[in-house]
Short mmCIF file of C-alpha atoms in Angstrom, two decimals:
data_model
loop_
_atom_site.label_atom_id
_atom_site.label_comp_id
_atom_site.label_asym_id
_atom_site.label_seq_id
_atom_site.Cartn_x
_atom_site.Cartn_y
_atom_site.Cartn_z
CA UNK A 176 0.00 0.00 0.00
CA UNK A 177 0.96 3.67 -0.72
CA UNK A 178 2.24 6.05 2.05
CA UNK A 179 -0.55 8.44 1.87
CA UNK A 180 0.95 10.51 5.34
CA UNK A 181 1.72 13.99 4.54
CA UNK A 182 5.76 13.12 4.71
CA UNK A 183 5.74 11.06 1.86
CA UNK A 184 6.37 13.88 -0.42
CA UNK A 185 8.87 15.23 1.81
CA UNK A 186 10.83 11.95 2.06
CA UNK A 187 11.22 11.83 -1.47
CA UNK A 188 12.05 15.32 -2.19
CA UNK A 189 13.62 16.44 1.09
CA UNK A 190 17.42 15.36 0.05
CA UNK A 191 17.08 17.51 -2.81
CA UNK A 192 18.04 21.05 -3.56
CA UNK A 193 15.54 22.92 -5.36
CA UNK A 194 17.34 26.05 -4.63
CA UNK A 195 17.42 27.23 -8.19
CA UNK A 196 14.33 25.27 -9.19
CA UNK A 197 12.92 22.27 -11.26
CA UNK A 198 11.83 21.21 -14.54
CA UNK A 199 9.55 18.47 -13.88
CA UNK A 200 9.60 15.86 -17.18
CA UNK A 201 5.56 14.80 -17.11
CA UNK A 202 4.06 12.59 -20.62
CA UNK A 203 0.72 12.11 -18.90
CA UNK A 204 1.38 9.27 -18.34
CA UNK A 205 0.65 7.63 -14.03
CA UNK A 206 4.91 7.85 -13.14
CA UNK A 207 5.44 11.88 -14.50
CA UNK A 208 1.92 12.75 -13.24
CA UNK A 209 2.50 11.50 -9.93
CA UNK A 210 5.71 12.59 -9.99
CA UNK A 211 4.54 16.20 -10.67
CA UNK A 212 1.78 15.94 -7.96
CA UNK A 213 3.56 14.95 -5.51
CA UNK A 214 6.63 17.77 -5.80
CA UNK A 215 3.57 20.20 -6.12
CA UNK A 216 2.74 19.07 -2.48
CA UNK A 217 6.11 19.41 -0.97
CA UNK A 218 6.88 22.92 -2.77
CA UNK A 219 3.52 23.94 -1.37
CA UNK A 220 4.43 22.47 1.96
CA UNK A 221 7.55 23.46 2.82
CA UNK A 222 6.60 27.36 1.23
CA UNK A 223 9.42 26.65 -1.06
CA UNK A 224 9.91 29.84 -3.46
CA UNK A 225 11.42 27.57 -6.15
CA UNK A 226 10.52 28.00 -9.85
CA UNK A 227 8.45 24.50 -10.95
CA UNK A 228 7.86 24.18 -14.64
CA UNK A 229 6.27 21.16 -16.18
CA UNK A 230 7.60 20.33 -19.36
CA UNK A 231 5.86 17.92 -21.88
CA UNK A 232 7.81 16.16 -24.51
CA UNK A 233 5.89 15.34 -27.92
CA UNK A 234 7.57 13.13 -30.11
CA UNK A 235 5.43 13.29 -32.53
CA UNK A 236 5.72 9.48 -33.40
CA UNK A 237 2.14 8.66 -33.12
CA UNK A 238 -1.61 9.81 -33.30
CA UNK A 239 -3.06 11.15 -29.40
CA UNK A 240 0.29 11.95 -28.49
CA UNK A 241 -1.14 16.22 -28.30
CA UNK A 242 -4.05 15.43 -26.73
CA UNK A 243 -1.83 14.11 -24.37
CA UNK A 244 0.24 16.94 -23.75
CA UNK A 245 -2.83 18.94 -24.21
CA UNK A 246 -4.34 16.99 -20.92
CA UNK A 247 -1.17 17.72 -19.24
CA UNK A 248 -1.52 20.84 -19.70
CA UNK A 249 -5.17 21.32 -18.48
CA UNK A 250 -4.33 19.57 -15.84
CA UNK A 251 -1.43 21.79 -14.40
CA UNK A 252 -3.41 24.74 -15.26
CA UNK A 253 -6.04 23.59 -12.50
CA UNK A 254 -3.25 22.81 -9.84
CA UNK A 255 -1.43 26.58 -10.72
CA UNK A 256 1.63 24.89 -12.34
CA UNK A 257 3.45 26.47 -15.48
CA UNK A 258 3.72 23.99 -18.55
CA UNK A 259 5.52 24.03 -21.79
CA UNK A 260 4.64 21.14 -24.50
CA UNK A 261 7.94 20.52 -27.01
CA UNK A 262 7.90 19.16 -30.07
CA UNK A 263 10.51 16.90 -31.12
CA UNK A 264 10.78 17.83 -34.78
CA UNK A 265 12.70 17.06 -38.04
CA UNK A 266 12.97 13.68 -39.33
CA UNK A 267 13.13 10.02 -37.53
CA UNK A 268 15.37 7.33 -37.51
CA UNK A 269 14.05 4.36 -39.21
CA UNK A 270 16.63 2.21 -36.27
CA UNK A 271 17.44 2.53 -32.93
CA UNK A 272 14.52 4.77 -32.36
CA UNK A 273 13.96 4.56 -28.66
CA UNK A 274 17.48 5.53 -28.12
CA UNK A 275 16.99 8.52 -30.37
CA UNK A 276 13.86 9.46 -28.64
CA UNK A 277 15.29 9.19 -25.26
CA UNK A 278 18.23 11.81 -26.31
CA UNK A 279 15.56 14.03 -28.01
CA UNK A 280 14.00 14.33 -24.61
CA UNK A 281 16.53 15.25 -22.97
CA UNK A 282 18.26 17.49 -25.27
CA UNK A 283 14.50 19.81 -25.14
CA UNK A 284 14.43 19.32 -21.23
CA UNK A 285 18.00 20.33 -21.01
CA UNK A 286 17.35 23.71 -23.53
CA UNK A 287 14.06 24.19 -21.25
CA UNK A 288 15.68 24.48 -18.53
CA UNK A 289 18.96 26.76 -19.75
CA UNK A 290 16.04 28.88 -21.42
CA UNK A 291 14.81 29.19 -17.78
CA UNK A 292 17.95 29.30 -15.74
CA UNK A 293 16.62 26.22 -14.13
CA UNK A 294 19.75 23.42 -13.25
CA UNK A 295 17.28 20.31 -12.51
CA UNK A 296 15.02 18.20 -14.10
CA UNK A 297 13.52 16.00 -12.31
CA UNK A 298 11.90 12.59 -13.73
CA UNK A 299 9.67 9.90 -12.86
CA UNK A 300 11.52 6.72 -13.26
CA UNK A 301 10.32 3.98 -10.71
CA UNK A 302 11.62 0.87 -9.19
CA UNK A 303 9.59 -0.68 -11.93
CA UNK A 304 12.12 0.79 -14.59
CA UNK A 305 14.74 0.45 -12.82
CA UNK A 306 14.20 -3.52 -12.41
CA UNK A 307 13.51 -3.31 -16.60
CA UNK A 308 17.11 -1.56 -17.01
CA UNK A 309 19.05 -4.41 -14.52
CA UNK A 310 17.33 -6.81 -16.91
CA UNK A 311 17.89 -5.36 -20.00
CA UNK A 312 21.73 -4.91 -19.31
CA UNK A 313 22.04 -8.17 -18.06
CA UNK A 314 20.13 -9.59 -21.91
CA UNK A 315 22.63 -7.50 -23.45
CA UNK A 316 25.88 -7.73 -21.93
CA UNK A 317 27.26 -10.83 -20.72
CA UNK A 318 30.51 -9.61 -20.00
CA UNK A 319 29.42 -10.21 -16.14
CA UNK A 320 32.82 -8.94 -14.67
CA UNK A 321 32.36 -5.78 -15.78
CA UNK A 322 28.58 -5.52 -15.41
CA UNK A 323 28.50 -6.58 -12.01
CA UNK A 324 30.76 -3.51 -11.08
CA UNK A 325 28.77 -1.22 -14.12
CA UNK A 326 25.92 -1.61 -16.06
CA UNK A 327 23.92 -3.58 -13.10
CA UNK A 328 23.88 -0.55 -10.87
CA UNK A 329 20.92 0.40 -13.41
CA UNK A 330 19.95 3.86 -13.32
CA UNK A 331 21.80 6.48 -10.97
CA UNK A 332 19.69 8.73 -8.18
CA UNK A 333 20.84 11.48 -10.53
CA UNK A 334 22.32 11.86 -13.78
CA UNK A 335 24.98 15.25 -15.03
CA UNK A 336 24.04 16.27 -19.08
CA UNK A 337 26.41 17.44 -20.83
CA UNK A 338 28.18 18.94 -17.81
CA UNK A 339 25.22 21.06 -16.69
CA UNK A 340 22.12 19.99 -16.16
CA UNK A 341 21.45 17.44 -13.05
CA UNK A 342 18.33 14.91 -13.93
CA UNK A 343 17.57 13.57 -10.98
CA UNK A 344 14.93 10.50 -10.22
CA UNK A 345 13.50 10.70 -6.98
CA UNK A 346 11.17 8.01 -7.43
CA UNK A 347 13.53 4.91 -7.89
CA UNK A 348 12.34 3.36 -4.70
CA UNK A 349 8.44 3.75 -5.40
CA UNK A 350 6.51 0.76 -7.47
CA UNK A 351 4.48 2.06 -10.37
CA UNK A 352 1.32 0.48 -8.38
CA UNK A 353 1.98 2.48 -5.45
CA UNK A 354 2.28 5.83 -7.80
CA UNK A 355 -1.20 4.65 -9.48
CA UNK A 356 -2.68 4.17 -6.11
CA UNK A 357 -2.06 7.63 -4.97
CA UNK A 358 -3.64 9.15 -8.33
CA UNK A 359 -6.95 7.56 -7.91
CA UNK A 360 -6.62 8.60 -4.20
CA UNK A 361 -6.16 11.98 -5.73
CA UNK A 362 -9.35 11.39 -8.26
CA UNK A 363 -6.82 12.18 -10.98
CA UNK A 364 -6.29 10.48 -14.46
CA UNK A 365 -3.06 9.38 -16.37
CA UNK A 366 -2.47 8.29 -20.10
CA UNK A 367 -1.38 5.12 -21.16
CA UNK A 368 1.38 4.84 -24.10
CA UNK A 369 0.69 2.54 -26.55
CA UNK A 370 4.39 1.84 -27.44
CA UNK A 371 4.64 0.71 -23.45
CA UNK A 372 3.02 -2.41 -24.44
CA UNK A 373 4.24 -3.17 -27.52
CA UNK A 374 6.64 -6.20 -27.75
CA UNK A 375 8.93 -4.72 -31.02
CA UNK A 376 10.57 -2.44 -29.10
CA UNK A 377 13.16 -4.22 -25.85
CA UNK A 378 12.00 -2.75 -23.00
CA UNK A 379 8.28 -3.13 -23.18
CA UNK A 380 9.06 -7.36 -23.81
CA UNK A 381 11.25 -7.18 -20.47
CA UNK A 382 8.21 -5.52 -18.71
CA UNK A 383 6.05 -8.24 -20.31
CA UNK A 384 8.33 -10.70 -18.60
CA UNK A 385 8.32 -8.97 -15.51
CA UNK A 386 4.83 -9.42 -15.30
CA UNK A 387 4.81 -13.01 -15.46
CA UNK A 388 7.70 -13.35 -12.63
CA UNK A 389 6.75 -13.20 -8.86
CA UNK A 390 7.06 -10.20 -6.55
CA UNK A 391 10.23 -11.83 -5.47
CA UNK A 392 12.00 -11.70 -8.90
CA UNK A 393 11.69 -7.76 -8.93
CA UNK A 394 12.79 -7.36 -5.13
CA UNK A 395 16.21 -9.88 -6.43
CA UNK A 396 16.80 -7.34 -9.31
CA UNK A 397 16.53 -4.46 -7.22
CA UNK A 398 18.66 -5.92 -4.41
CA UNK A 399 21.14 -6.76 -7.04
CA UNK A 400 20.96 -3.27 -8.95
CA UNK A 401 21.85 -1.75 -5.12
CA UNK A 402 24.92 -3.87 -4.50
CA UNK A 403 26.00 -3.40 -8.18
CA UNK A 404 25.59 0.76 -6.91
CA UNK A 405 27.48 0.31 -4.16
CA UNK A 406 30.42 -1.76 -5.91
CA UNK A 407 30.33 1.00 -8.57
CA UNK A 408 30.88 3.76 -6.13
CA UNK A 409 33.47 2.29 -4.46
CA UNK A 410 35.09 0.92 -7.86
CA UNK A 411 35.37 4.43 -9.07
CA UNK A 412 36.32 5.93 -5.52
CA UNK A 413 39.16 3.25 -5.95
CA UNK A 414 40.03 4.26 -9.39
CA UNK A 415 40.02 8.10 -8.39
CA UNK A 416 42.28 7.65 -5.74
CA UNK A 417 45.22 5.45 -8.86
CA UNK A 418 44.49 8.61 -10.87
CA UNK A 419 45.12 11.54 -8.05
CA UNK A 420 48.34 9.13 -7.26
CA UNK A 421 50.17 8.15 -10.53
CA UNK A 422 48.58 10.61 -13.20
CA UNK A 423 49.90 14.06 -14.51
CA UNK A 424 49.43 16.01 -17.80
CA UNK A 425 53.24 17.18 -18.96
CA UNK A 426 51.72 18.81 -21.73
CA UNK A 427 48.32 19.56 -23.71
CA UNK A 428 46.68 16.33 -24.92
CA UNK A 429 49.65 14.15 -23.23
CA UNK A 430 48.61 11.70 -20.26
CA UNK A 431 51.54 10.30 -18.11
CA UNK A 432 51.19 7.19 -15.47
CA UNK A 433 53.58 6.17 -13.45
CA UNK A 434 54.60 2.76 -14.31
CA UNK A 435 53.46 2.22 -10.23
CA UNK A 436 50.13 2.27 -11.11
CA UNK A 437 50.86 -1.33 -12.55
CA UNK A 438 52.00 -3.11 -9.88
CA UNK A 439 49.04 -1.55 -7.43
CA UNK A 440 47.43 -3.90 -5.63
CA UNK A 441 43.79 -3.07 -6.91
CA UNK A 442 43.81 -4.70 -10.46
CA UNK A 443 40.28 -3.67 -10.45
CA UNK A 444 40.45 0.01 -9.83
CA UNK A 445 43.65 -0.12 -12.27
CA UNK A 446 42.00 -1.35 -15.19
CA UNK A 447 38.97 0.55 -14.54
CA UNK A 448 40.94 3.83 -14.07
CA UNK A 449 43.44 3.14 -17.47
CA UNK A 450 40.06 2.23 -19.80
CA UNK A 451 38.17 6.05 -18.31
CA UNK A 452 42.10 8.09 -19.20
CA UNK A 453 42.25 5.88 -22.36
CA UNK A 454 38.52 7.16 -23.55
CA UNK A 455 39.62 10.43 -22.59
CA UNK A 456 42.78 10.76 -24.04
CA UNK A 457 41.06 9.06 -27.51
CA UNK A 458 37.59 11.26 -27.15
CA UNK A 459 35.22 8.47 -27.17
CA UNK A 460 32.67 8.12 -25.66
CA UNK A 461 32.28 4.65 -24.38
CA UNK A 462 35.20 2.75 -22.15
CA UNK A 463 37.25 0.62 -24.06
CA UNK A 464 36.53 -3.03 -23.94
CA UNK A 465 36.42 -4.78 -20.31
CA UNK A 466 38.24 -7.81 -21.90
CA UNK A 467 41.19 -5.77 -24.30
CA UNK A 468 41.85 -3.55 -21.45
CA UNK A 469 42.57 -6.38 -19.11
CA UNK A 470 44.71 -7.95 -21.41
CA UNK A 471 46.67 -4.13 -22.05
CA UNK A 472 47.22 -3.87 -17.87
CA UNK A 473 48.47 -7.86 -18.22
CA UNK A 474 50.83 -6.94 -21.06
CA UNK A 475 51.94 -3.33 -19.61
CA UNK A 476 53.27 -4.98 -16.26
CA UNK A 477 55.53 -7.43 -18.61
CA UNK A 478 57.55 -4.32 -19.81
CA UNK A 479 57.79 -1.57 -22.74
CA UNK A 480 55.51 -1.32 -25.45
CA UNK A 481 53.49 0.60 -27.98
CA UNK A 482 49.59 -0.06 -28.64
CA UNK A 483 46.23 1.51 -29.81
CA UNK A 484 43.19 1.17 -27.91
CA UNK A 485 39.65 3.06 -28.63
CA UNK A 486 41.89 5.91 -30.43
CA UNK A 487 44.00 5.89 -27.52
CA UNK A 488 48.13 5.55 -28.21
CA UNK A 489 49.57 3.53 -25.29
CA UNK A 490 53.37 4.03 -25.14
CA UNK A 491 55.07 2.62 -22.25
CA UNK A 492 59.24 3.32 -22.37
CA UNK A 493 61.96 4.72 -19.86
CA UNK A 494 60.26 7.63 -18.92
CA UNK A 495 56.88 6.16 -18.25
CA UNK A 496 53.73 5.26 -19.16
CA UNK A 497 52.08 7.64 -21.95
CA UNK A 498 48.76 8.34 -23.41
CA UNK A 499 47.44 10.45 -26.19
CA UNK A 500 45.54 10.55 -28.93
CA UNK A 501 46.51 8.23 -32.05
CA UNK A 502 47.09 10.67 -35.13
CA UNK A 503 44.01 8.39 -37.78
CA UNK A 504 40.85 10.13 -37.81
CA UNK A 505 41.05 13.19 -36.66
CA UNK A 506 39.11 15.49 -37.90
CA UNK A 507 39.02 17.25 -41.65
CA UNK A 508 39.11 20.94 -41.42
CA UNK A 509 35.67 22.60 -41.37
CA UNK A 510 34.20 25.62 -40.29
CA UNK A 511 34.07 25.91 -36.65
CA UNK A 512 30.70 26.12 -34.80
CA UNK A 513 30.30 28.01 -31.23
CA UNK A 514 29.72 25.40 -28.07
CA UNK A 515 30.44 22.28 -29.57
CA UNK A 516 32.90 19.62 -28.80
CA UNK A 517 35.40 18.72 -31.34
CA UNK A 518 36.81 14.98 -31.69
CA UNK A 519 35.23 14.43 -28.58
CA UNK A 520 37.93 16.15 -26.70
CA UNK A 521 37.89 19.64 -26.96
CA UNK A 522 34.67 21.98 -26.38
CA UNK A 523 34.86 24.86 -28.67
CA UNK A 524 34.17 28.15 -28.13
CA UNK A 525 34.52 30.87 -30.84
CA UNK A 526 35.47 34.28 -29.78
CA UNK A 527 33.85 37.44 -31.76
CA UNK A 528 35.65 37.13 -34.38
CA UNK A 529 33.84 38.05 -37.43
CA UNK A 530 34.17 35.54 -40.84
CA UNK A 531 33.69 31.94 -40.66
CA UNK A 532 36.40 29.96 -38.85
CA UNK A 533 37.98 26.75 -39.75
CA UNK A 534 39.29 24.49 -37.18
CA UNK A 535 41.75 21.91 -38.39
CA UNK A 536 44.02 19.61 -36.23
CA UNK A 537 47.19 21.76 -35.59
CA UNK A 538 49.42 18.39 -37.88
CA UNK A 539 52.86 17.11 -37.57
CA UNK A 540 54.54 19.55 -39.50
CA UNK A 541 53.35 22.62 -37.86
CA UNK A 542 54.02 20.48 -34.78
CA UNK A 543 57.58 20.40 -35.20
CA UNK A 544 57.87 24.29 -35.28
CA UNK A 545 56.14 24.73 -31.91
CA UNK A 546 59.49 25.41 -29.20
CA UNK A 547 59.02 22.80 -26.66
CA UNK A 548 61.18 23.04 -23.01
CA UNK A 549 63.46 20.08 -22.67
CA UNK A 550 62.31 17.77 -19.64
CA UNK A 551 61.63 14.73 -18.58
CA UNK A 552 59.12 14.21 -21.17
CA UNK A 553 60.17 13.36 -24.25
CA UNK A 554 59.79 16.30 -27.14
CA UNK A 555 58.69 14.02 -29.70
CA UNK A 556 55.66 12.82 -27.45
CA UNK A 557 54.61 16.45 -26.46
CA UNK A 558 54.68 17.34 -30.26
CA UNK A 559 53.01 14.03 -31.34
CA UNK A 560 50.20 15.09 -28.77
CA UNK A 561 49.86 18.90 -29.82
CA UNK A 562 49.58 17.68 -33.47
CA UNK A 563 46.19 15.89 -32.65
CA UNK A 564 45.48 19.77 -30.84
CA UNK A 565 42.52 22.18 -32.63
CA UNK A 566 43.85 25.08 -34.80
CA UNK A 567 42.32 27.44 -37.05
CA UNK A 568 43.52 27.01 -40.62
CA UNK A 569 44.12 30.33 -40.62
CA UNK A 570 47.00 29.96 -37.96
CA UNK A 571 48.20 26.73 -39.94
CA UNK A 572 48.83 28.49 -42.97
CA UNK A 573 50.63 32.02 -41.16
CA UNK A 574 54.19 31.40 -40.57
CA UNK A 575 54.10 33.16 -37.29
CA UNK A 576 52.67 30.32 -35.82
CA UNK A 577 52.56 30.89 -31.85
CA UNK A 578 55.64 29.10 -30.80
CA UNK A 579 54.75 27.24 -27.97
CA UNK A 580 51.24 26.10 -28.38
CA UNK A 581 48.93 25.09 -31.26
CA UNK A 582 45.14 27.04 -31.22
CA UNK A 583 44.07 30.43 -31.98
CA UNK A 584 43.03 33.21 -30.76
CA UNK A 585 39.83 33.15 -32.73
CA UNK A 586 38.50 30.41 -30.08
CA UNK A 587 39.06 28.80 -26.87
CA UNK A 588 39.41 24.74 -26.39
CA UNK A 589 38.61 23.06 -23.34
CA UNK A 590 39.34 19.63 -22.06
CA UNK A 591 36.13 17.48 -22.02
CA UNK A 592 36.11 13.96 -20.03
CA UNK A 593 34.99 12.01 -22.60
CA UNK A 594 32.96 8.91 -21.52
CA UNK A 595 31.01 11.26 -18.80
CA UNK A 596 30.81 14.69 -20.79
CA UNK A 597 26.76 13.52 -22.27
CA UNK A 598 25.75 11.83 -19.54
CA UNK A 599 27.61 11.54 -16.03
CA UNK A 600 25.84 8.85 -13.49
CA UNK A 601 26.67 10.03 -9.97
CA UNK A 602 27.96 6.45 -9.33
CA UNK A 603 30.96 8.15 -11.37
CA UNK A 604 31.53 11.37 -9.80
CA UNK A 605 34.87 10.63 -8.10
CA UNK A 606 36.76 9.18 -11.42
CA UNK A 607 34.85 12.14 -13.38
CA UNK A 608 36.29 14.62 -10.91
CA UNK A 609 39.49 13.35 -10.92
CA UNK A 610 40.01 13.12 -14.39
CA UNK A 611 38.55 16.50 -14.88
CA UNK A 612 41.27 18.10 -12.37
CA UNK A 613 44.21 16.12 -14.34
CA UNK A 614 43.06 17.44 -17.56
CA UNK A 615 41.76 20.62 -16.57
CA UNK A 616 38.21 20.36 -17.62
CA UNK A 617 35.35 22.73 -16.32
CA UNK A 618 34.79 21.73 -12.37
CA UNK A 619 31.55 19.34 -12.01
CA UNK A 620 28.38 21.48 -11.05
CA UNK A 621 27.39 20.47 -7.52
CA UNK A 622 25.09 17.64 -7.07
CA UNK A 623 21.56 18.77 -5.89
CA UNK A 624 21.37 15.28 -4.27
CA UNK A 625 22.82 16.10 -0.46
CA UNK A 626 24.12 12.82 0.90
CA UNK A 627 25.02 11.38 -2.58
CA UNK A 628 27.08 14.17 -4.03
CA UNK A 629 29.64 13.53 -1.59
CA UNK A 630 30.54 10.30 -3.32
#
């Protein structure tokens, strides 16, 4: 049965800073509607003077979907709630398109919320989704060493987009039934998808199967998706602590570990912290294989080599252990565009400089003329790292190429952690952090989450 006590609002939204408000993500359908209801209470109860705007996505994939966000709206206008309906426009994948629809969403709630000066959207994900994610991983990855320290932590309390925005899911520990209880306690009405039920799309054929299963099975996923959180924290606490330890950045684009970081006694946290520098150093946005990167730490710790992994050059010699970006595919020179991140490294951001820009990787050659001090780093790795740097063409082709560093003055690059610049889970915030201090990425926004932001 629900918690229908006046606190239950307040013990789901009480660890959460609203200070700057919320943009509450609400389809129509029982999850988002309760969702929105309930945060209505608790702003109202606890005289909160925070901003609370409902946002409605429409994805325009199917017939009803604006009456739907037309109910929404009617709905929030009785209850004295601001609402905006978005369209997702332009044309549709004819694959993969949950996963498109999913970053859609997020992309409008994200420019909703900028538009508003709002940091936090809030969403209605339940313990019943979160059981469907566990399960889903689990289909799709059988590499069970690394999921059982990743992907079957399911979805975090809260989620950093692209650096900024903090989408946090209050309702993780609440069953769907419970949610739908409290609406028809509440006399009010929710929508029910279509696509929810049907069985072409993945996750609506795991909830099928869910159905059939006893309470029980759902209570094992979620017990397992909590010890898979907890392993996950601590994996990348472990990790954070190898990087503060045995990383440093001699130069722009130029990684060094100190061969100590192979003979530390967490093999775990090792691998784990060379696969999130490797995706870093290569701008991709996935680790590199579990498997390959095990094999990489195996080979490393039998002496000096040279390898490529997910774009990643791995050079390990006299001087140490080195990582930067492999010189294939970088790329082509094209015109520069403000706020954008090139070869998943660098965010870009233009200057006033009037005329279109193009942004080119700086090369060897030009490489070769920048002055580079003498150290304990090797010249020809510092070079071989600034040649895979951003540069406008217009610097590449003036002979007084600044001598000491490749760019422009036309725009400003910044380091980007790679695998967590889209989407950071706060199981990941200590690596992240970490990794963002090495490189000297834009510091993490703080987490709205009280307890949990601490790591």
């Amino acid at each position: 049965m629900l918690d229908t006590e006046p606190d239950l609002s307040t013990r789901l939204f009480s660890p959460i800073d609203f200070t700057r408000g919320a943009i509450a993500a609400v389809s129509g359908g029982s999850d988002s509607t309760a969702l929105l209801l309930l945060l209505k209470q608790y702003l109202d109860r606890t005289a909160s003077p925070a901003k609370l705007l409902a946002v409605t996505i429409d994805h325009g994939l199917r017939q009803g979907s604006a009456a739907e966000a037309q109910a929404v709206a009617k709905l929030c206008a009785e209850r004295g709630i601001a609402h905006r309906t978005l369209t997702w426009s332009g044309r549709k994948p004819s694959t993969g398109l949950p996963a498109a629809a999913r970053e859609a969403r997020y992309h409008l709630l994200a420019e909703a919320a900028r538009a508003e000066g709002i940091g936090l959207i809030v969403t209605g994900h339940t313990a019943d989704d979160q059981a469907e994610t566990v399960l889903m991983r689990h289909a799709r990855d059988r590499e069970l060493a690394d999921m059982a320290g990743r992907g079957l932590a399911g979805m975090a309390p809260a989620t950093l987009y692209d650096w900024r925005e903090w989408i946090v899911r209050p309702l993780l520990g609440m069953r769907r039934s419970a949610l739908r209880d409290f609406l028809r306690h509440e006399h009010v009405g929710w929508a029910d998808d279509p696509t929810n039920i049907d069985e072409a799309f993945e996750r609506p054929r795991v909830r099928a199967a869910l159905a059939g299963e006893s309470v029980g099975y759902m209570e094992n996923a979620l017990l397992l998706a909590g010890q898979a959180a907890v392993e996950r924290r601590q994996l990348g606490v472990s990790a954070a602590g190898l990087i503060h330890r045995f990383a440093s950045q001699p130069s722009t684009g130029l990684i060094w570990l100190d061969p100590a970081l192979l003979t530390a006694e967490d093999d775990r946290a090792a691998v784990y912290a060379l696969r999130i520098l490797m995706a870093t150093a290569g701008g991709v946005a996935f680790l590199p294989d579990q498997a390959r990167s095990e094999a990489l730490l195996g080979r490393l710790k039998t002496g000096f080599l040279c390898a490529t992994l997910s774009r990643t050059v791995v050079d390990f010699r006299r001087a140490g252990l080195f990582l930067r970006r492999e010189a294939r595919g970088l790329p082509p020179a094209a015109i520069a565009v403000d706020n954008t991140v090139w070869d998943g490294r660098r965010h870009i951001t233009l200057n006033d400089r009037p005329g279109a820009l193009l942004i080119a990787p700086l090369g060897a050659t030009a490489a070769r003329r920048l002055a580079i001090d003498e150290g304990e780093t090797p010249a020809s790795l510092m070079r071989a790292a600034m040649a895979a740097e951003p540069t406008s063409r217009q610097a590449l082709e003036n002979p007084g190429l600044p001598p000491r560093q490749p760019g422009s003055p036309a725009f400003a690059a910044r380091p980007v952690v790679s695998p967590f610049s889209r989407f950071l889970p706060s199981f990941d915030l200590a690596p992240a952090r970490a990794v963002a201090e090495l490189i000297g990425a834009s510091p993490l926004p703080a987490s709205p989450l009280g307890g949990h932001g601490a790591d």
